[in-house]
Structures are given as structure tokens and as C-alpha cells.
Amino acid sequence: MAERTELQTLLETILGSDAVYFQPPMSIKLIYPCIFYERSRIKTSFADNNPYGHEKEYKVLVARQPDENQLEALRHGVILEDGYRTAPAQVVVENP
């Protein structure tokens, strides 16, 4: 996905709520059900000693397991409320 805000909108759409938190401080009170996510380290590719591209990686923690239809939607790109289609995402489920 190109922008973190696109991911935020997508996760809010999937959850059906605005209880989606990006790297919240430990002191914040979360409203459940919610989605918590954080940005992982950037993987930069180099050519001729200059960075020319990078992947953005996000780790998302959800209160319940997304169903296969929701995961497939993320893998193929999702049409947002404004009509914009997100880029396809690589989705990996850890500790199902």
C-alpha cells in the first residue's frame, strides 16, 4: 500500500469502526473490538550505492481472526469509499 492513511481507512472499513490504532502509546485506552498496527523496519534496495526503492511493511494485531474473504480482499486490493483501489498486499497470518 502506498500510504499509511490508506491502510488506516482499509482497516477501519474491514472492522466497521474507527477503533483502529497506529502505534498507540502504552497509556492510551483501547476500545474493543479494535485493530492495533505498527510499521516495521523499512527494507531498502540499493543500486550503485543509492537507495531506489523500499517496501513498507506493517504488522497488524487484531482481536479476532479475519475470515478468508477478508484476507483475499487485502491480497487483491480493496476499493475504498472514495472509489480508489488499494494496491494488492502480501498478507501473512501469524499464530492463527
CSV table of C-alpha atoms in Angstrom, one decimal:
chain,number,residue,atom,x,y,z
A,1,MET,CA,0.0,0.0,0.0
A,2,ALA,CA,1.3,3.4,-0.9
A,3,GLU,CA,0.3,5.4,2.2
A,4,ARG,CA,-0.3,4.5,5.9
A,5,THR,CA,-3.6,6.5,5.7
A,6,GLU,CA,-4.9,4.2,3.0
A,7,LEU,CA,-4.1,1.2,5.3
A,8,GLN,CA,-5.9,3.1,8.2
A,9,THR,CA,-9.0,3.6,6.0
A,10,LEU,CA,-8.9,0.0,4.8
A,11,LEU,CA,-8.7,-1.4,8.3
A,12,GLU,CA,-11.5,0.8,9.5
A,13,THR,CA,-13.6,-0.4,6.6
A,14,ILE,CA,-12.9,-4.1,7.5
A,15,LEU,CA,-13.6,-3.6,11.2
A,16,GLY,CA,-16.6,-1.4,10.6
A,17,SER,CA,-15.4,1.0,13.2
A,18,ASP,CA,-12.8,3.8,13.7
A,19,ALA,CA,-11.2,1.8,16.6
A,20,VAL,CA,-8.0,1.3,14.6
A,21,TYR,CA,-4.8,2.4,16.3
A,22,PHE,CA,-1.4,3.1,14.6
A,23,GLN,CA,1.4,2.6,17.1
A,24,PRO,CA,-0.6,3.9,20.1
A,25,PRO,CA,1.3,4.9,23.2
A,26,MET,CA,1.1,2.5,26.1
A,27,SER,CA,-1.0,5.0,28.1
A,28,ILE,CA,-3.9,5.1,25.6
A,29,LYS,CA,-7.1,3.2,26.5
A,30,LEU,CA,-8.1,1.0,23.5
A,31,ILE,CA,-11.7,0.5,22.6
A,32,TYR,CA,-12.5,-3.1,21.8
A,33,PRO,CA,-13.0,-4.7,19.3
A,34,CYS,CA,-10.1,-2.9,17.7
A,35,ILE,CA,-7.1,-3.3,15.4
A,36,PHE,CA,-3.7,-2.3,16.5
A,37,TYR,CA,-0.9,-2.0,14.0
A,38,GLU,CA,2.7,-0.7,13.7
A,39,ARG,CA,5.2,-0.1,10.9
A,40,SER,CA,8.1,-2.5,10.7
A,41,ARG,CA,11.6,-1.5,9.6
A,42,ILE,CA,11.9,-0.4,6.0
A,43,LYS,CA,13.6,-2.8,3.7
A,44,THR,CA,15.6,-0.7,1.3
A,45,SER,CA,17.0,-1.9,-2.0
A,46,PHE,CA,20.2,-0.4,-3.3
A,47,ALA,CA,21.6,0.2,-6.8
A,48,ASP,CA,25.0,1.9,-7.3
A,49,ASN,CA,25.0,2.7,-3.5
A,50,ASN,CA,21.8,4.7,-3.7
A,51,PRO,CA,18.5,3.6,-2.4
A,52,TYR,CA,16.0,3.4,-5.2
A,53,GLY,CA,13.1,1.6,-3.7
A,54,HIS,CA,11.7,0.2,-0.5
A,55,GLU,CA,8.8,-1.9,0.7
A,56,LYS,CA,6.5,-0.8,3.5
A,57,GLU,CA,5.7,-3.4,6.0
A,58,TYR,CA,3.0,-3.2,8.7
A,59,LYS,CA,2.3,-5.7,11.5
A,60,VAL,CA,-1.4,-5.7,12.4
A,61,LEU,CA,-2.8,-7.2,15.6
A,62,VAL,CA,-6.5,-8.0,15.5
A,63,ALA,CA,-8.8,-9.2,18.3
A,64,ARG,CA,-10.3,-12.0,16.1
A,65,GLN,CA,-9.1,-14.0,13.1
A,66,PRO,CA,-10.1,-12.4,9.8
A,67,ASP,CA,-12.0,-14.7,7.6
A,68,GLU,CA,-10.6,-15.9,4.2
A,69,ASN,CA,-12.7,-13.5,2.2
A,70,GLN,CA,-11.3,-10.5,4.1
A,71,LEU,CA,-7.7,-11.8,3.6
A,72,GLU,CA,-8.3,-12.4,-0.1
A,73,ALA,CA,-9.7,-8.8,-0.4
A,74,LEU,CA,-6.4,-7.5,1.0
A,75,ARG,CA,-4.4,-9.7,-1.3
A,76,HIS,CA,-6.2,-8.4,-4.4
A,77,GLY,CA,-6.7,-4.7,-3.4
A,78,VAL,CA,-9.8,-3.2,-1.9
A,79,ILE,CA,-12.0,-0.4,-3.3
A,80,LEU,CA,-12.3,2.3,-0.7
A,81,GLU,CA,-15.3,4.6,-0.2
A,82,ASP,CA,-13.8,7.3,-2.4
A,83,GLY,CA,-13.5,4.8,-5.3
A,84,TYR,CA,-9.8,4.3,-5.1
A,85,ARG,CA,-8.5,0.8,-5.3
A,86,THR,CA,-5.6,-0.1,-3.0
A,87,ALA,CA,-2.6,-2.0,-4.2
A,88,PRO,CA,-2.5,-5.7,-3.7
A,89,ALA,CA,-0.9,-6.6,-0.4
A,90,GLN,CA,1.1,-9.6,0.7
A,91,VAL,CA,-0.8,-11.0,3.7
A,92,VAL,CA,0.8,-13.3,6.2
A,93,VAL,CA,-1.2,-14.7,9.1
A,94,GLU,CA,1.0,-15.5,12.2
A,95,ASN,CA,-0.2,-17.6,15.1
A,96,PRO,CA,-3.7,-18.3,13.7
